[in-house]
Amino acid sequence: WAQFDAFFYWDHQIPLPKLAPVQAKVTVALVALLCFINSYDGEFVFDDSEAIVNNKDLKPTTPLNNIWNNDFWGSNLSSNSSHKSYRPLTVLTFRLNYLLAGGLHPVGFHVLNIILHAVISALMIDVFAILIGGLAYDVKGRILNHAPKTSLLAALFFATHPVHTESVAGIVGRADLLCALFFQLSFLTYCKAFNRGRFSVQWVVVSLLLCAAAMLCKEQGITVLGVNAAFDVLLICNVNVYELSQRLLLRKIPLDVSEILRMGLLTRLALMGLGGLLMLYARWRIMGTGPPAFTEVDNPASFAENIFLRMVNYNYYYSLNAWLLLCPWWLCFDWSMGCVPLIKSATDWRMVWLLLLWCILIGLISQALCSQDSQRRRTLTLGLVLLVVPFLPACNIFFRVGFVIAERVLYLSSAGYCLLLAYSKLLCVSVLALLCVCVARCALRSHQWRSEQSLFTSALSVCPFNAKVHYNVGKNLADRGNSTAAIAYYREAVRLHPTYVHAMNNLGNILKERNELIEAEQLLSKAVSIQPDFAAAWMNLGIVQNSLQKFEEAEQSYWNAIRFRKKYPDCYYNLGRLESEGFFLHALRINPNAASCHGNLAVLYHRWGKLELAKKHYELSLKLDPEAPGTRDNYNMLRRKLDQLKRPTP
């Protein structure tokens, strides 16, 4: 009790007012709203296009059952191109947003995200109160907060952490928010199992069901089982991990498990283990018993042949994630394609960051295990558990992930960091200054997420060597009609990543429209040679070849596009145009004096906008047959259009 008295005395010294539970939660929720409220009227940006705008599962005309058969992006889970991200509950909330708003209106989507973050931040007070001050209930079954100021400070740090911007201001971050909400509820429900001095199996089962719900929002949700288990061992059973490991390793003092057995720990761990295995098995079956297929572009370190360099780069990624928690100033919507160059030698200066990371972690672990203060020992250990365990699915150890760094995966892990930060006895001035800086940074960053233009442009200073950043800036400029500026960014994307086929395809399209056909053909030909199943590039190559009058090559390109994408109406249309022109030209080679062939070919060119060619064939048709039905009228219409085009603009 002396140790708890000392801690509570320190809790009293934290420079925050002691608020009633409801007041504390309302305060944290309002601060969370303040940080991200300026993103409420933002656009659909970045991944929102695929997950929401182009996702047919959101539409009322799509059967509701499709949500349970398709992945997060609306693709069938059995498809080879599926990323296997199974998040039906998240997609269901998107569909509800769509129904309530009567269509794709982003305001409702953004508002719900901001509200979810505010609720999660408020609930963090209860989570932190238990992890710091222990588990206790009043006579009405409500959690008693023995560390009101420390838990409030940790929750404020969580509410204002700028690394959360992607999850809150980006609508697809809904998956992380819902996962975190059910994660909290699963943990708090597990705590309810220990009310009135004994544990309840029913509450453990409810906790498992909430864990399954978290997993149906995002795969990371299953990690709550690890946090629940650590909480049970360290706080409920009061196991000293350091002492236990010494007994097991040295075997000097026999291990007495009778007390642990009496408390039912093994029963609860068995229940959670069985539940976790069932969830993983179900997830494995749903996924189609095969992992998603990622490429070297998605996660280059995982494709390194040398296992030493692979592990070095993984650890470098961990250090960068830690830096984002410590100093969330350099934030980027995408960290792939050259944003984080691989470490290829043990002499690389960046090895220092790995050593620093592990020195800090080892220091924290030693404090957590060896401190004489049992309360400090438990709090530090649980803080590290909350920091590390939710991050495990993103660490590349158990399976390959499809990203280098993703700020959204730190949403839950940041709670562990905030707990450790609040427990580190910062000075009053430091606490207030840090909170103010975090609020300002959140406001700035969430403003950048309001539009694709500001989001993509903001990444140029953070990751200037990221080809994907330049590609997205170029695409946004092209969509807004600034093709000249878009060309420069597409060229830079191809320079930084010479096999970037999507940048080649988009650049080739713009050059095609500017009638720079030779370079367009070269770029598109290179794109399909790198990725032979790139149907869109094959079709665009066919269009360019058609314009260059390489009709046989164009036809072959169209057929290649159709071979790789069976349902491709645009390509069938272009193929029909090509074949009709080819038939007329072939007929004229056989009989150059066929007036009807000239007339029909002129109509074809007229519709395509090739006005000079249309004029030429109309005149040839009328020369051969002045009385050809309809040809004179069509020719007069064309001449009027040409006259209008030649008139100077007033």
XYZ file of C-alpha atoms in Angstrom:
650
model
C 0.000 0.000 0.000
C 2.937 2.343 0.632
C 3.876 2.024 -3.058
C 0.315 2.828 -4.132
C 0.200 5.786 -1.728
C 3.409 7.134 -3.261
C 1.992 6.746 -6.753
C -1.306 8.381 -5.872
C 0.619 11.254 -4.299
C 2.475 11.675 -7.589
C -0.819 11.401 -9.515
C -2.037 14.341 -7.440
C 0.940 16.420 -8.643
C 0.064 16.147 -12.370
C -0.836 19.622 -13.685
C -4.440 18.786 -14.529
C -7.642 19.342 -12.561
C -9.233 16.326 -10.908
C -12.441 15.854 -12.834
C -15.432 13.627 -12.228
C -15.522 10.593 -14.561
C -18.162 12.059 -16.882
C -16.451 15.448 -16.974
C -13.105 13.841 -17.801
C -14.599 11.867 -20.685
C -16.442 14.879 -22.087
C -13.233 16.929 -21.893
C -11.208 14.315 -23.761
C -13.950 13.905 -26.383
C -14.113 17.665 -26.976
C -10.330 17.888 -27.350
C -10.438 15.029 -29.859
C -13.148 16.869 -31.816
C -11.104 20.070 -31.724
C -8.117 18.303 -33.281
C -9.918 16.836 -36.279
C -13.123 18.830 -36.767
C -11.711 20.747 -39.751
C -11.680 17.534 -41.804
C -15.481 17.096 -41.581
C -16.143 18.608 -45.028
C -13.204 16.979 -46.783
C -13.367 15.049 -50.036
C -12.979 11.364 -50.761
C -9.193 11.064 -51.009
C -6.579 8.433 -51.895
C -7.824 4.918 -50.972
C -11.367 6.242 -50.458
C -11.775 6.051 -54.237
C -11.447 2.261 -54.313
C -12.949 1.392 -50.924
C -15.949 3.721 -51.170
C -16.499 5.579 -54.455
C -15.903 2.542 -56.705
C -17.089 -0.099 -54.236
C -20.354 -1.573 -55.524
C -21.033 -3.193 -52.131
C -22.114 0.199 -50.753
C -24.992 0.586 -53.190
C -28.538 -0.424 -52.139
C -28.958 -2.282 -55.448
C -26.176 -4.695 -54.471
C -27.328 -7.692 -52.385
C -26.335 -7.292 -48.739
C -24.815 -10.790 -48.739
C -22.037 -9.538 -51.006
C -20.472 -7.767 -48.026
C -19.778 -11.173 -46.452
C -18.294 -12.636 -49.641
C -16.110 -9.754 -50.803
C -13.029 -8.053 -49.437
C -12.740 -4.494 -48.114
C -12.417 -3.130 -51.659
C -15.428 -4.943 -53.108
C -13.481 -7.708 -54.881
C -14.384 -11.355 -54.449
C -12.129 -13.000 -51.870
C -11.460 -15.896 -54.229
C -9.972 -13.534 -56.821
C -6.201 -13.684 -57.316
C -6.091 -9.883 -57.213
C -7.847 -9.667 -53.833
C -5.800 -8.331 -50.905
C -7.823 -10.683 -48.658
C -8.700 -7.847 -46.260
C -11.969 -9.136 -44.788
C -13.742 -6.289 -42.935
C -17.494 -6.746 -43.465
C -18.590 -4.745 -40.394
C -16.604 -1.726 -41.585
C -18.090 -1.993 -45.081
C -21.536 -2.281 -43.494
C -21.057 1.119 -41.805
C -20.017 2.594 -45.168
C -23.214 1.218 -46.666
C -25.268 2.769 -43.847
C -23.556 6.116 -44.475
C -24.499 5.791 -48.149
C -28.143 5.023 -47.323
C -28.521 7.819 -44.766
C -26.932 10.422 -47.055
C -28.790 9.209 -50.139
C -25.570 8.734 -52.094
C -21.852 9.377 -52.003
C -21.678 12.542 -49.912
C -18.408 12.592 -47.934
C -19.573 14.803 -45.023
C -21.494 12.015 -43.283
C -18.584 9.612 -43.664
C -16.122 12.128 -42.169
C -18.400 13.148 -39.302
C -18.848 9.541 -38.174
C -15.074 9.000 -38.213
C -14.504 12.079 -36.031
C -17.220 11.006 -33.576
C -15.744 7.501 -33.342
C -12.320 8.923 -32.495
C -13.857 11.125 -29.801
C -15.678 8.137 -28.249
C -12.563 5.949 -28.371
C -10.456 8.695 -26.783
C -12.990 9.070 -23.953
C -13.105 5.304 -23.337
C -9.315 5.279 -23.137
C -9.676 6.877 -19.698
C -11.242 3.649 -18.395
C -8.609 1.499 -20.099
C -5.718 3.586 -18.752
C -7.309 3.791 -15.277
C -7.248 -0.014 -15.032
C -3.763 -0.467 -16.491
C -2.271 2.221 -14.219
C -4.314 2.126 -11.021
C -5.519 -1.443 -10.955
C -8.961 -3.009 -11.189
C -11.576 -2.063 -8.614
C -15.354 -1.618 -8.676
C -17.774 0.316 -6.543
C -20.961 -1.206 -5.117
C -22.827 -0.364 -8.319
C -20.322 -2.267 -10.473
C -18.636 0.834 -11.918
C -14.871 0.951 -12.435
C -13.051 2.974 -9.779
C -10.320 5.234 -11.123
C -7.374 5.222 -8.711
C -5.238 7.294 -11.122
C -7.651 9.990 -12.339
C -5.098 12.566 -13.446
C -2.624 10.142 -15.043
C -5.363 8.345 -16.981
C -6.799 11.709 -18.071
C -3.383 12.900 -19.253
C -2.742 9.646 -21.164
C -6.178 9.912 -22.810
C -5.480 13.531 -23.798
C -2.186 12.463 -25.368
C -4.072 9.762 -27.266
C -6.843 12.136 -28.398
C -4.318 14.649 -29.769
C -1.680 12.394 -31.314
C -1.098 13.557 -34.918
C -0.294 10.039 -36.165
C -4.043 9.352 -35.914
C -4.846 11.764 -38.734
C -4.840 9.085 -41.437
C -7.284 6.949 -39.460
C -9.615 9.850 -38.622
C -9.424 12.188 -41.646
C -9.090 9.369 -44.194
C -12.447 7.604 -44.434
C -10.922 4.153 -44.981
C -9.388 4.650 -41.522
C -12.876 3.703 -40.264
C -11.517 0.141 -40.110
C -8.906 1.153 -37.517
C -11.425 3.181 -35.514
C -14.049 0.433 -35.322
C -11.375 -2.144 -34.567
C -10.074 0.032 -31.705
C -13.598 0.538 -30.326
C -14.364 -3.197 -30.178
C -10.809 -3.798 -28.886
C -11.568 -1.487 -25.932
C -14.959 -3.053 -25.327
C -13.449 -6.543 -25.394
C -10.821 -5.519 -22.834
C -13.293 -3.716 -20.566
C -15.702 -6.656 -20.783
C -12.884 -9.021 -19.836
C -12.311 -6.812 -16.797
C -16.006 -7.181 -15.915
C -15.391 -10.912 -15.564
C -13.581 -10.186 -12.265
C -16.254 -8.188 -10.504
C -17.221 -9.286 -6.967
C -14.054 -11.282 -6.312
C -14.434 -14.160 -8.780
C -14.370 -14.498 -12.520
C -17.361 -15.109 -14.754
C -17.021 -17.408 -17.771
C -19.954 -15.625 -19.408
C -18.105 -12.293 -19.466
C -15.030 -14.003 -20.925
C -17.203 -15.408 -23.724
C -18.719 -11.954 -24.356
C -15.184 -10.568 -24.508
C -14.314 -13.186 -27.136
C -17.374 -12.216 -29.202
C -16.310 -8.560 -29.078
C -12.821 -9.637 -30.139
C -14.380 -11.383 -33.143
C -16.281 -8.165 -33.950
C -13.001 -6.207 -33.769
C -11.464 -8.728 -36.153
C -14.386 -8.292 -38.565
C -13.601 -4.578 -38.625
C -9.861 -5.090 -39.131
C -7.601 -8.104 -38.731
C -5.570 -6.380 -35.994
C -8.496 -6.828 -33.589
C -7.432 -10.325 -32.571
C -4.461 -8.870 -30.686
C -6.779 -7.879 -27.823
C -6.478 -11.490 -26.672
C -2.784 -10.911 -26.000
C -3.529 -7.745 -24.022
C -6.263 -9.521 -22.036
C -3.927 -12.395 -21.233
C -1.129 -10.063 -20.104
C -3.589 -8.090 -17.963
C -4.809 -11.309 -16.339
C -1.316 -12.594 -15.593
C 0.184 -9.316 -14.374
C -2.689 -7.554 -12.641
C -5.286 -10.155 -11.692
C -2.869 -12.930 -10.720
C -0.118 -10.473 -9.732
C 2.603 -12.640 -11.284
C 6.131 -11.230 -11.067
C 7.442 -12.136 -14.524
C 11.079 -11.551 -13.584
C 10.868 -13.735 -10.489
C 8.941 -16.397 -12.393
C 11.564 -16.524 -15.153
C 14.344 -16.822 -12.559
C 12.596 -19.755 -10.926
C 12.075 -21.502 -14.244
C 15.624 -20.908 -15.483
C 17.599 -21.465 -12.285
C 15.187 -23.944 -10.718
C 16.391 -23.008 -7.250
C 12.923 -22.494 -5.821
C 10.129 -24.823 -6.948
C 7.318 -23.139 -8.811
C 4.064 -23.128 -6.843
C 1.219 -23.144 -9.344
C -1.515 -24.041 -6.880
C -2.483 -20.395 -6.325
C -2.593 -19.741 -10.076
C -4.728 -22.828 -10.588
C -7.035 -21.755 -7.788
C -7.523 -18.354 -9.419
C -8.576 -19.984 -12.703
C -5.878 -18.410 -14.866
C -5.242 -21.536 -16.919
C -8.981 -21.935 -17.577
C -9.245 -18.381 -18.860
C -6.089 -18.666 -20.970
C -7.410 -21.934 -22.434
C -10.729 -20.272 -23.287
C -8.989 -17.349 -24.991
C -6.539 -19.633 -26.754
C -9.333 -21.830 -28.103
C -11.360 -18.786 -29.153
C -8.352 -17.252 -30.871
C -7.583 -20.454 -32.767
C -11.188 -20.733 -33.953
C -11.111 -17.126 -35.186
C -7.834 -17.666 -37.022
C -9.136 -20.872 -38.594
C -12.341 -19.137 -39.725
C -10.290 -16.242 -41.109
C -8.029 -18.690 -42.952
C -11.026 -20.442 -44.521
C -12.672 -17.158 -45.513
C -9.442 -15.937 -47.072
C -9.488 -18.957 -49.362
C -6.682 -20.718 -47.469
C -4.078 -18.652 -49.284
C -2.280 -15.410 -48.401
C -2.654 -12.245 -50.505
C -0.146 -11.776 -53.309
C 2.006 -8.701 -52.693
C 4.770 -7.448 -54.965
C 8.263 -6.167 -54.276
C 6.970 -2.627 -54.801
C 4.589 -3.036 -51.844
C 7.199 -4.264 -49.364
C 10.739 -4.467 -50.813
C 12.430 -5.603 -47.581
C 10.362 -8.802 -47.488
C 11.789 -9.808 -50.889
C 15.454 -9.423 -49.860
C 17.204 -12.769 -50.360
C 19.707 -12.194 -47.546
C 17.879 -12.924 -44.304
C 20.254 -10.708 -42.318
C 19.456 -7.674 -44.487
C 15.782 -8.572 -44.377
C 15.762 -8.519 -40.568
C 17.875 -5.342 -40.479
C 15.378 -3.527 -42.696
C 12.428 -4.799 -40.697
C 14.049 -3.398 -37.563
C 14.724 -0.137 -39.370
C 11.014 0.040 -40.182
C 10.260 -0.499 -36.471
C 12.551 2.397 -35.566
C 10.775 4.643 -38.084
C 7.400 3.686 -36.599
C 8.763 4.517 -33.149
C 9.958 7.881 -34.476
C 6.479 8.634 -35.830
C 5.128 8.109 -32.314
C 7.836 10.250 -30.729
C 7.905 13.021 -33.344
C 4.884 12.880 -35.667
C 5.923 15.815 -37.819
C 7.006 14.002 -40.996
C 3.743 12.329 -41.960
C 2.999 10.945 -45.415
C -0.027 9.238 -46.965
C 2.218 6.598 -48.566
C 5.697 5.391 -47.604
C 6.415 3.051 -50.533
C 8.408 3.293 -53.787
C 11.660 4.832 -52.661
C 10.366 6.698 -49.611
C 12.419 4.396 -47.370
C 15.538 3.158 -49.242
C 16.673 -0.307 -48.208
C 19.699 -0.771 -45.968
C 22.061 -2.921 -48.031
C 25.161 -2.931 -45.834
C 26.008 -3.190 -42.152
C 28.055 0.014 -42.579
C 24.972 2.084 -43.449
C 24.749 4.988 -40.947
C 21.053 4.266 -40.405
C 22.061 1.196 -38.391
C 22.407 3.675 -35.508
C 18.603 3.975 -35.361
C 18.225 0.233 -34.880
C 20.718 0.220 -32.022
C 19.037 3.223 -30.407
C 15.598 1.594 -30.680
C 16.742 -1.602 -28.980
C 18.691 0.263 -26.298
C 15.516 2.150 -25.377
C 13.374 -0.991 -25.501
C 15.821 -3.000 -23.413
C 15.951 -0.151 -20.910
C 12.162 -0.054 -20.669
C 11.909 -3.845 -20.413
C 14.521 -3.960 -17.643
C 12.608 -1.257 -15.754
C 9.367 -3.145 -16.321
C 10.763 -6.436 -15.072
C 13.299 -5.483 -12.417
C 11.854 -2.420 -10.676
C 11.461 -2.811 -6.929
C 8.171 -0.916 -7.170
C 5.560 -3.560 -8.044
C 3.042 -0.959 -9.183
C 5.604 0.640 -11.511
C 6.630 -2.802 -12.733
C 3.078 -3.735 -13.710
C 2.260 -0.391 -15.317
C 5.395 -0.300 -17.464
C 4.917 -3.925 -18.528
C 1.269 -3.387 -19.482
C 2.213 -0.176 -21.313
C 4.785 -2.089 -23.349
C 2.256 -4.857 -24.024
C -0.270 -2.308 -25.301
C 2.457 -0.717 -27.426
C 3.873 -3.891 -28.981
C 1.075 -6.488 -29.183
C -1.329 -4.540 -31.480
C 1.632 -3.840 -33.776
C 2.541 -7.523 -34.224
C 0.336 -8.131 -37.323
C 2.215 -5.331 -39.109
C 5.731 -6.429 -38.151
C 6.350 -8.885 -41.071
C 7.365 -11.674 -38.665
C 4.288 -13.886 -38.984
C 3.404 -13.023 -42.582
C 4.295 -10.508 -45.279
C 2.339 -7.246 -45.199
C 1.545 -5.019 -48.175
C 3.235 -1.822 -47.012
C 6.516 -0.405 -45.755
C 5.114 1.940 -43.117
C 1.437 2.721 -42.532
C 0.528 5.359 -39.969
C -2.942 3.854 -39.533
C -1.575 0.640 -37.959
C -0.195 2.739 -35.079
C -3.668 3.822 -33.941
C -3.914 1.162 -31.220
C -0.192 0.946 -30.474
C -0.108 4.677 -29.779
C -2.260 3.995 -26.698
C 0.653 2.099 -25.137
C 3.011 4.932 -26.017
C 0.628 7.517 -24.496
C 0.392 5.470 -21.295
C 4.196 5.332 -20.985
C 4.472 9.036 -21.785
C 1.912 10.046 -19.152
C 3.715 7.825 -16.616
C 7.128 9.387 -17.303
C 6.637 12.304 -14.870
C 6.911 15.156 -17.363
C 7.188 18.682 -16.027
C 4.079 20.856 -15.996
C 5.378 23.128 -18.744
C 6.356 20.134 -20.897
C 2.912 18.567 -20.588
C 1.033 21.693 -21.593
C 3.465 22.558 -24.406
C 3.312 19.020 -25.810
C -0.494 18.985 -25.786
C -0.649 22.374 -27.543
C 1.836 21.277 -30.212
C -0.099 18.051 -30.798
C -3.417 19.902 -31.183
C -1.856 22.346 -33.663
C -0.212 19.548 -35.640
C -3.476 17.552 -35.776
C -5.355 20.603 -37.053
C -2.747 21.225 -39.763
C -2.497 17.593 -40.824
C -6.262 16.992 -40.885
C -6.601 20.106 -43.047
C -4.129 18.558 -45.517
C -6.323 15.455 -45.691
C -9.344 17.490 -46.833
C -8.436 17.245 -50.536
C -6.219 15.077 -52.696
C -4.389 18.117 -54.008
C -3.230 19.245 -50.552
C -2.643 15.668 -49.330
C -0.472 14.634 -52.269
C 1.423 17.917 -52.405
C 2.197 17.750 -48.679
C 4.032 14.465 -49.241
C 6.530 15.958 -51.696
C 8.605 17.526 -48.923
C 8.448 14.373 -46.750
C 9.181 11.747 -49.427
C 10.677 13.533 -52.476
C 12.029 10.215 -53.829
C 8.703 8.394 -53.612
C 7.563 7.691 -57.179
C 4.001 7.061 -56.008
C 3.788 10.563 -54.528
C 4.805 12.121 -57.860
C 2.371 9.812 -59.681
C -0.541 10.878 -57.464
C 0.308 14.571 -57.767
C 0.442 14.133 -61.553
C -2.849 12.242 -61.650
C -4.572 14.918 -59.584
C -3.257 17.650 -61.900
C -4.383 15.708 -64.981
C -7.864 15.221 -63.503
C -8.078 18.983 -63.013
C -7.073 19.620 -66.638
C -3.465 20.718 -66.091
C -1.860 18.146 -68.389
C 1.359 20.133 -68.893
C 2.218 20.077 -65.188
C 1.013 16.461 -64.912
C 3.528 15.362 -67.563
C 6.445 16.641 -65.473
C 5.318 14.667 -62.390
C 4.637 11.507 -64.405
C 8.099 11.747 -65.969
C 9.657 12.127 -62.518
C 7.706 9.088 -61.259
C 9.059 7.003 -64.165
C 12.589 8.344 -63.583
C 12.468 7.398 -59.892
C 10.882 4.015 -60.603
C 11.679 2.900 -64.187
C 9.210 -0.014 -64.059
C 6.237 2.036 -62.832
C 3.738 0.851 -65.434
C 0.784 2.928 -64.208
C 2.798 6.135 -64.529
C 3.855 5.052 -68.050
C 0.246 4.337 -68.995
C -1.047 7.707 -67.747
C 1.845 9.595 -69.333
C 1.278 7.736 -72.600
C -2.406 8.714 -72.503
C -1.614 12.415 -72.126
C 0.990 12.291 -74.906
C -1.575 10.516 -77.111
C -4.052 13.354 -76.564
C -1.322 15.874 -77.415
C -0.629 13.923 -80.637
C 2.897 12.980 -79.509
C 2.230 9.488 -80.778
C 5.748 8.098 -81.187
C 6.737 8.619 -77.536
C 3.289 7.483 -76.408
C 3.723 4.216 -78.308
C 7.180 3.678 -76.799
C 5.935 4.213 -73.245
C 2.876 1.997 -73.614
C 4.879 -0.743 -75.336
C 7.348 -0.695 -72.440
C 4.494 -0.845 -69.916
C 2.975 -4.003 -71.436
C 6.407 -5.605 -71.801
C 6.937 -5.125 -68.032
C 3.398 -6.194 -67.088
C 1.923 -8.295 -69.911
C -1.524 -8.556 -68.243
C -2.010 -4.761 -68.034
C -5.259 -4.611 -70.030
C -5.716 -0.816 -69.950
C -2.204 -0.240 -71.314
C -2.850 -2.727 -74.137
C -6.024 -0.867 -75.106
C -4.308 2.532 -75.017
C -1.446 1.126 -77.075
C -4.006 -0.063 -79.619
C -5.506 3.426 -79.862
C -2.062 4.958 -80.458
C -1.166 2.323 -83.052
C -4.475 2.933 -84.788
C -3.688 6.659 -84.981
C -0.295 5.763 -86.454
C -2.160 3.631 -89.042
C -0.544 0.448 -87.703
C -3.853 -1.327 -88.022
C -2.705 -4.938 -87.621
C -0.670 -4.103 -84.507
C -3.612 -2.124 -83.110
C -5.980 -5.038 -83.613
C -3.579 -7.395 -81.837
C -3.239 -4.944 -78.915
C -7.030 -4.736 -78.568
C -7.336 -8.514 -78.530
C -4.592 -8.712 -75.878
C -6.544 -6.252 -73.713
C -9.700 -8.357 -74.066
C -7.755 -11.536 -73.280
C -6.713 -10.118 -69.904
C -10.041 -8.394 -69.156
C -13.004 -10.278 -70.571
C -15.570 -7.591 -69.727
C -14.031 -4.547 -71.401
C -16.719 -2.575 -73.325
C -14.409 0.348 -74.186
C -11.971 -2.013 -75.817
C -14.699 -3.784 -77.799
C -15.899 -0.373 -78.991
C -12.399 0.604 -80.147
C -11.922 -2.759 -81.802
C -15.219 -2.289 -83.664
C -14.091 1.142 -84.831
C -10.759 -0.247 -86.007
C -12.303 -3.168 -87.901
C -14.937 -1.014 -89.568
C -12.264 1.409 -90.796
C -10.106 -1.496 -91.882
C -12.920 -3.056 -93.911
C -13.657 0.230 -95.731
C -9.968 0.836 -96.477
C -9.574 -2.737 -97.690
C -12.619 -2.311 -99.960
C -11.171 0.894 -101.406
C -7.868 -0.830 -102.134
C -9.845 -3.333 -104.207
C -12.080 -0.719 -105.836
C -10.864 2.905 -105.386
C -13.915 4.210 -107.290
C -16.574 2.872 -104.889
C -18.456 6.068 -103.965
C -20.443 4.401 -101.164
C -17.225 3.213 -99.447
C -15.810 6.739 -99.540
C -19.105 8.109 -98.183
C -19.361 5.635 -95.313
C -15.700 6.065 -94.404
C -16.259 9.842 -94.364
C -19.171 9.408 -91.918
C -16.931 7.239 -89.699
C -14.180 9.888 -89.636
C -16.783 12.602 -89.093
C -18.037 10.867 -85.939
C -14.503 10.281 -84.657
C -13.608 13.959 -85.044
C -11.082 13.367 -87.870
C -12.626 16.223 -89.825
C -10.021 16.710 -92.553
C -10.075 13.015 -93.433
C -13.889 13.127 -93.438
C -13.847 16.137 -95.817
C -11.450 14.350 -98.162
C -13.637 11.223 -98.464
C -16.916 13.185 -98.724
C -15.462 15.072 -101.697
C -14.199 11.873 -103.337
C -17.643 10.280 -102.884
C -19.438 13.300 -104.387
C -16.967 13.440 -107.276
C -17.683 9.796 -108.104
C -21.447 10.012 -107.437
C -22.877 13.566 -107.063
C -26.333 12.139 -106.356
C -25.250 9.818 -103.486
C -28.151 9.921 -100.944
C -27.305 11.848 -97.757
C -23.673 12.474 -98.684
C -24.302 16.083 -99.798
C -26.152 16.888 -96.537
C -23.418 15.341 -94.398
C -20.760 17.207 -96.381
C -22.582 20.532 -95.873
C -22.821 19.866 -92.117
C -19.093 19.194 -91.990
C -18.273 22.403 -93.892
C -20.369 24.485 -91.495
C -18.527 22.934 -88.567
C -15.138 23.623 -90.184
C -16.158 27.237 -90.848
C -17.134 27.673 -87.200
C -13.783 26.300 -86.073
C -11.910 28.708 -88.348
C -13.704 31.801 -87.055
C -11.607 33.852 -84.628
C -12.774 33.842 -81.016
C -14.203 37.300 -80.056
